[in-house]
PDB file of C-alpha atoms in Angstrom:
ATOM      1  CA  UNK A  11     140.295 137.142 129.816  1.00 65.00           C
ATOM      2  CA  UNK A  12     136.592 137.955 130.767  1.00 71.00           C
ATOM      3  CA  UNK A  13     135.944 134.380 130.997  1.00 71.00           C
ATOM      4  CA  UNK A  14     139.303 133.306 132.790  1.00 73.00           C
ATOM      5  CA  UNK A  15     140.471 131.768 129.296  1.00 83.00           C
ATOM      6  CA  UNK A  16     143.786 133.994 129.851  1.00 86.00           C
ATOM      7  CA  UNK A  17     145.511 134.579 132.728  1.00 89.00           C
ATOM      8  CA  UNK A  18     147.452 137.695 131.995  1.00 91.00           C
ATOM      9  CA  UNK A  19     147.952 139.381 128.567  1.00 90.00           C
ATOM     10  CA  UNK A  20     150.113 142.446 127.351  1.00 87.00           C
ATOM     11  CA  UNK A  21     148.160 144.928 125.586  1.00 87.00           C
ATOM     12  CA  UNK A  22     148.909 148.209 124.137  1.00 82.00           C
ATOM     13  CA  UNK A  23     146.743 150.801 125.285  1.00 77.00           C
ATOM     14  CA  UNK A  24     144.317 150.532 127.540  1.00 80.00           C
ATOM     15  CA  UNK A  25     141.201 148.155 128.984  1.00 83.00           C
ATOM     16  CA  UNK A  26     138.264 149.995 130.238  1.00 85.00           C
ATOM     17  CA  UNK A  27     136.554 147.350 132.530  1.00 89.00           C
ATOM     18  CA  UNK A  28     137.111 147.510 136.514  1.00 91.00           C
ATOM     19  CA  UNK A  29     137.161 143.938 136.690  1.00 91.00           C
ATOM     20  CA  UNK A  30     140.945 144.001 135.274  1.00 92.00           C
ATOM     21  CA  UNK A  31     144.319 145.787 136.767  1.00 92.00           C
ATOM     22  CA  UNK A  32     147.065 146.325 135.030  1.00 91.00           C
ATOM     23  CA  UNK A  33     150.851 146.907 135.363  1.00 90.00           C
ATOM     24  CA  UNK A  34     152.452 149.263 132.887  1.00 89.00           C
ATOM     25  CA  UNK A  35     155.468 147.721 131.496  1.00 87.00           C
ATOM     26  CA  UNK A  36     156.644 150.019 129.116  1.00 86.00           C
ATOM     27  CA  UNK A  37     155.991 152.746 126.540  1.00 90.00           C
ATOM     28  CA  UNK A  38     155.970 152.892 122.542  1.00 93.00           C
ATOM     29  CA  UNK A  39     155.655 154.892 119.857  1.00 96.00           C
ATOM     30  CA  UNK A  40     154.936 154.852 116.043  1.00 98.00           C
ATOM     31  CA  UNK A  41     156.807 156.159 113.689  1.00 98.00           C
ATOM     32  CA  UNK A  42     157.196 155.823 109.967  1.00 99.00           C
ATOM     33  CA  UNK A  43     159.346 152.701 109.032  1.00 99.00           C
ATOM     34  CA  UNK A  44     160.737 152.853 105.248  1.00 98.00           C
ATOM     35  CA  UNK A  45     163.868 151.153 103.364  1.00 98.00           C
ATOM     36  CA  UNK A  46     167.117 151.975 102.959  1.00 98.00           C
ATOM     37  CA  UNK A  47     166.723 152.756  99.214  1.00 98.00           C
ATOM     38  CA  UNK A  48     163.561 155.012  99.727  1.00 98.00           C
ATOM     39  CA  UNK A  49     164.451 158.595  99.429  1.00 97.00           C
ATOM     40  CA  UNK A  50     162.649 159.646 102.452  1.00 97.00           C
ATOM     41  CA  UNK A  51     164.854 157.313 104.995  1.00 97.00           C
ATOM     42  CA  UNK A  52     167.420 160.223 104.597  1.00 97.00           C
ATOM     43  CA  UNK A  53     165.320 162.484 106.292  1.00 97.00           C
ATOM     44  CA  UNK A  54     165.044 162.618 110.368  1.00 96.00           C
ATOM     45  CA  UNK A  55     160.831 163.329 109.625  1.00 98.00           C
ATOM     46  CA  UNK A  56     158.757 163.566 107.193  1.00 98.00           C
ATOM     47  CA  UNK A  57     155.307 166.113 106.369  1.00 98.00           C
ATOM     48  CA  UNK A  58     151.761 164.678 106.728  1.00 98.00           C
ATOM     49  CA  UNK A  59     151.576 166.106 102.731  1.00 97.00           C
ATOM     50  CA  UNK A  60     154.719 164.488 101.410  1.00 97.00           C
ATOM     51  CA  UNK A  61     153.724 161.245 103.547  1.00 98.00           C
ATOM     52  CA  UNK A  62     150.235 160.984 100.789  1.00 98.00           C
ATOM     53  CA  UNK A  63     152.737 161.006  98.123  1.00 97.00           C
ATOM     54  CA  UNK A  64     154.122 157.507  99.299  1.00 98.00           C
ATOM     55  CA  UNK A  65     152.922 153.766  99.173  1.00 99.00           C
ATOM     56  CA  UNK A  66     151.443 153.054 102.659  1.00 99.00           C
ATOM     57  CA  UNK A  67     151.051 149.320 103.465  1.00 99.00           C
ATOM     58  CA  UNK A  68     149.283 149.333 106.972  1.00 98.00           C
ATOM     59  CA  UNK A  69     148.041 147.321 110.090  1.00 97.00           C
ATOM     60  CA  UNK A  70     144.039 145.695 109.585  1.00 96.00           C
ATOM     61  CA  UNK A  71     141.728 148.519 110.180  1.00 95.00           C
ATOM     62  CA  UNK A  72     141.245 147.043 113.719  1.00 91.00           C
ATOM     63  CA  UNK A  73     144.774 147.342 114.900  1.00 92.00           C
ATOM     64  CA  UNK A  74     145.781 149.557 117.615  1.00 90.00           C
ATOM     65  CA  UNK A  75     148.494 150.704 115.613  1.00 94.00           C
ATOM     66  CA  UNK A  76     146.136 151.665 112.791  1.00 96.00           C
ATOM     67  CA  UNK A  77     143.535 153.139 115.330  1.00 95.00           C
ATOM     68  CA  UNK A  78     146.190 155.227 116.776  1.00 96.00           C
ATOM     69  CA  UNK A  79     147.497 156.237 113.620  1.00 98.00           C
ATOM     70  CA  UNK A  80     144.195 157.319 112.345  1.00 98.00           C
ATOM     71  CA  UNK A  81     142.973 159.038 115.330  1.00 97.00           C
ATOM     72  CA  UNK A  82     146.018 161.132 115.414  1.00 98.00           C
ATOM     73  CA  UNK A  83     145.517 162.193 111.501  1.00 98.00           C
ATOM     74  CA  UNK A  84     141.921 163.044 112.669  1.00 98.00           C
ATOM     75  CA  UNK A  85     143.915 165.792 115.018  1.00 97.00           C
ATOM     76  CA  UNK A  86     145.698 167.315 112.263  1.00 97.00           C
ATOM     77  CA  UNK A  87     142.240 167.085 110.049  1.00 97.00           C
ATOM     78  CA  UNK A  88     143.486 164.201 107.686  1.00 98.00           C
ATOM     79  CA  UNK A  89     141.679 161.144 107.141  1.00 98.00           C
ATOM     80  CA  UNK A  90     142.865 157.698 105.875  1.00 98.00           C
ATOM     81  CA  UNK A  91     141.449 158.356 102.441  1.00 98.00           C
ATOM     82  CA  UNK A  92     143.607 161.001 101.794  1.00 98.00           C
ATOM     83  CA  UNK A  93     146.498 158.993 101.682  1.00 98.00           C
ATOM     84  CA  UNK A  94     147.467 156.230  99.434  1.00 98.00           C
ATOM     85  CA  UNK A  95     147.258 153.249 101.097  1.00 98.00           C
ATOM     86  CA  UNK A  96     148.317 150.272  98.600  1.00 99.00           C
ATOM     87  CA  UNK A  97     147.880 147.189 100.940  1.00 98.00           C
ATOM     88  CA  UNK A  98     146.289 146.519 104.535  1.00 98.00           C
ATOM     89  CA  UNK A  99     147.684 143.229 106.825  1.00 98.00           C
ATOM     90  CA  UNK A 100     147.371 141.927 109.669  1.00 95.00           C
ATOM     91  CA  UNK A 101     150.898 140.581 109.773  1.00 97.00           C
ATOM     92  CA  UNK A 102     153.728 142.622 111.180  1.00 97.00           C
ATOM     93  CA  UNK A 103     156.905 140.667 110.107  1.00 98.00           C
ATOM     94  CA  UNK A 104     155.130 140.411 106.546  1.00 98.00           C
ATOM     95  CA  UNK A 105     154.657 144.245 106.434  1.00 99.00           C
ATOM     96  CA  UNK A 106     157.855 144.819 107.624  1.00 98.00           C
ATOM     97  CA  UNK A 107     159.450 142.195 104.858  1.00 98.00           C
ATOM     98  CA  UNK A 108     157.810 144.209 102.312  1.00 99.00           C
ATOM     99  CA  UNK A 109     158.944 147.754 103.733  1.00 98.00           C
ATOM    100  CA  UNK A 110     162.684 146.260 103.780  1.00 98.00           C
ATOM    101  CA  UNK A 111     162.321 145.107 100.117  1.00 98.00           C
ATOM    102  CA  UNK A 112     161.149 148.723  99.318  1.00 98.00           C
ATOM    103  CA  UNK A 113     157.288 147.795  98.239  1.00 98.00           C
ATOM    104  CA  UNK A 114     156.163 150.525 100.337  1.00 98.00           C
ATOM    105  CA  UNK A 115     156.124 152.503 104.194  1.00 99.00           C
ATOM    106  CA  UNK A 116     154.485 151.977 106.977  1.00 99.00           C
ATOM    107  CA  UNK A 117     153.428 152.824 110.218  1.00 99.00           C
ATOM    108  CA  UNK A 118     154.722 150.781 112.718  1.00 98.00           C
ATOM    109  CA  UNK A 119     155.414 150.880 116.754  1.00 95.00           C
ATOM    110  CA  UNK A 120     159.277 151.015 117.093  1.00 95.00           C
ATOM    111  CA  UNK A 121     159.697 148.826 119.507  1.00 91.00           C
ATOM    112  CA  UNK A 122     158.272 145.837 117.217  1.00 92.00           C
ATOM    113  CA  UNK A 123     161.151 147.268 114.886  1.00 96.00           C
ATOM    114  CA  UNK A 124     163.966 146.690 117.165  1.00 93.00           C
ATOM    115  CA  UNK A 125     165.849 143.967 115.811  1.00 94.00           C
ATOM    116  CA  UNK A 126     165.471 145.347 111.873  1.00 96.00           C
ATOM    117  CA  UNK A 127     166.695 148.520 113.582  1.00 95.00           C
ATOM    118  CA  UNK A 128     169.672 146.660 114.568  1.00 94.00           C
ATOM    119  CA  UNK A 129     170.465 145.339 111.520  1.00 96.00           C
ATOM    120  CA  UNK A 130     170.009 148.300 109.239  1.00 96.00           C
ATOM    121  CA  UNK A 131     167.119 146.777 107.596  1.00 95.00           C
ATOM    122  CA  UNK A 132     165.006 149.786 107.313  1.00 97.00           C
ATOM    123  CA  UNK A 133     164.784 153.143 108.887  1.00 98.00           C
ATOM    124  CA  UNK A 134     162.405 155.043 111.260  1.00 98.00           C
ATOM    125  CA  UNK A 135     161.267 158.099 110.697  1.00 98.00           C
ATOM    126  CA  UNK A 136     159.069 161.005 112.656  1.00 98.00           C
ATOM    127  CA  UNK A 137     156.211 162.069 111.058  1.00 98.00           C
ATOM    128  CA  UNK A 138     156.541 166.042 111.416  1.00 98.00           C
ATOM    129  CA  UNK A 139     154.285 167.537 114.440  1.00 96.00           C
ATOM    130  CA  UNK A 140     152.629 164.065 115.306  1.00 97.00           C
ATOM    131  CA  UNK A 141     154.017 161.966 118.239  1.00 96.00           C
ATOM    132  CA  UNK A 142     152.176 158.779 118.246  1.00 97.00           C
ATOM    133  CA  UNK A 143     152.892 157.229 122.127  1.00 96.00           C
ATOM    134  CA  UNK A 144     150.915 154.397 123.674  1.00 92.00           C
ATOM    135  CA  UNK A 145     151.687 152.324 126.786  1.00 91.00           C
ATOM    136  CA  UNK A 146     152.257 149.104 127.193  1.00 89.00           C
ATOM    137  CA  UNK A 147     150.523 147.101 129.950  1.00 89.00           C
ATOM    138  CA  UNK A 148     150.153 143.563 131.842  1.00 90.00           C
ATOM    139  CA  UNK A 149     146.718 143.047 132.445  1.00 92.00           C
ATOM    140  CA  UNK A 150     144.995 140.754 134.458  1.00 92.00           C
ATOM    141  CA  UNK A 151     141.414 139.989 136.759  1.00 92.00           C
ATOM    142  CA  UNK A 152     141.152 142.287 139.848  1.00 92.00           C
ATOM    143  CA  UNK A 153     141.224 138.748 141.920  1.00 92.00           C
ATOM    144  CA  UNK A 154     144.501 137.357 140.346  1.00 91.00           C
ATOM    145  CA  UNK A 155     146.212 135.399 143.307  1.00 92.00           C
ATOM    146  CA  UNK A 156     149.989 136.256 142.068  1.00 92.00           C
ATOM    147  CA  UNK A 157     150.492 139.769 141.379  1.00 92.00           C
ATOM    148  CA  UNK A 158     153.677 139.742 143.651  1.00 93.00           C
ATOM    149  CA  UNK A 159     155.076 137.033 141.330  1.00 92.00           C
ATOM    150  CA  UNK A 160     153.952 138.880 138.268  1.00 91.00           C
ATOM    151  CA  UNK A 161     155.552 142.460 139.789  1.00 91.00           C
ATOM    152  CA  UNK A 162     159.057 140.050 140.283  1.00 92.00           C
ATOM    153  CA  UNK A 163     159.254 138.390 136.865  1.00 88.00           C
ATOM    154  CA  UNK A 164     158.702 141.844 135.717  1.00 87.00           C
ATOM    155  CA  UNK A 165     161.732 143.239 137.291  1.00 89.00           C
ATOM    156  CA  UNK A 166     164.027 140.023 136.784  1.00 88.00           C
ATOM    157  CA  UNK A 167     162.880 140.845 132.724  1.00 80.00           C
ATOM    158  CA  UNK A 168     163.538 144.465 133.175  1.00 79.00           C
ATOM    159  CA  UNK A 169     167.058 143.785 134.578  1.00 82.00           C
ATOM    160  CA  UNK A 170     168.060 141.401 132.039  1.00 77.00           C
ATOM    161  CA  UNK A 171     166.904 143.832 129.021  1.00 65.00           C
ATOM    162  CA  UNK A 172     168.541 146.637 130.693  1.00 71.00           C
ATOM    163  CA  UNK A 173     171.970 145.094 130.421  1.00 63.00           C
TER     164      UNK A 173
END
């Protein structure tokens, strides 16, 4: 976007550069996704300690997903290392394949879980005391021409999702 490559892109999180304005679209959270056959997805949470007893298969270490994930363990004074992290991608339908077919959990935003949710793929689970939130947002260069247009096709989208 710096170099006008991009018009507009959604992001999670946020930019900090003045040179950009955003409009927030929506919010997310993580959450612990995990198969129908693992013992856990019978729970409505799940501990920090019983979470380092399971297979984690997680976002690239550059993720937002991951950094958020991390960041919040730092809160509780957990790091990465204490947990047993089998596998790291930077695919989400691939990690989310493998959490269906019961190779492991992960951490995952819910909202990129939707349609597995739907179909009783997998289940989502709260990790006990954490609440992982992060906004979603439209960004774009402070001297974009058709923010009107952009605020419309937002609300047309909006509409249609709501019903």
């Amino acid at each position: 976007m710096k170099v006008y490559e991009v018009d507009v892109c959604i992001i999670s999180g946020t930019i900090s550069d003045s040179n950009f304005s955003y409009i927030p679209l929506d919010n997310d959270s993580l959450a612990v996704a995990a198969s129908n056959d693992n013992p856990i997805s019978n729970f409505e949470s799940i501990s920090l300690q019983k979470l380092k007893e399971e297979k984690l298969i997680l976002r690239s270490k550059n993720s937002d997903t991951r950094l958020l994930f991390e960041s919040h363990l730092k809160t509780k004074f957990y790091d990465i290392s204490d947990f047993n992290v089998i596998l790291e991608l930077d695919n989400v339908e691939v990690i989310k394949d493998l959490v269906r077919d019961n190779f492991g959990i992960s951490i995952l935003a819910r909202k990129s879980c939707i349609r597995e949710l739907k179909k009783n793929r997998f289940k989502m689970i709260n990790i006990e005391n954490m609440t992982m939130e992060r906004q979603i947002n439209l960004y774009f260069h402070k001297d974009f021409t058709y923010v009107n247009e952009l605020k419309r096709m937002i609300s047309i989208f909006n509409q249609l999702i709501n019903n």
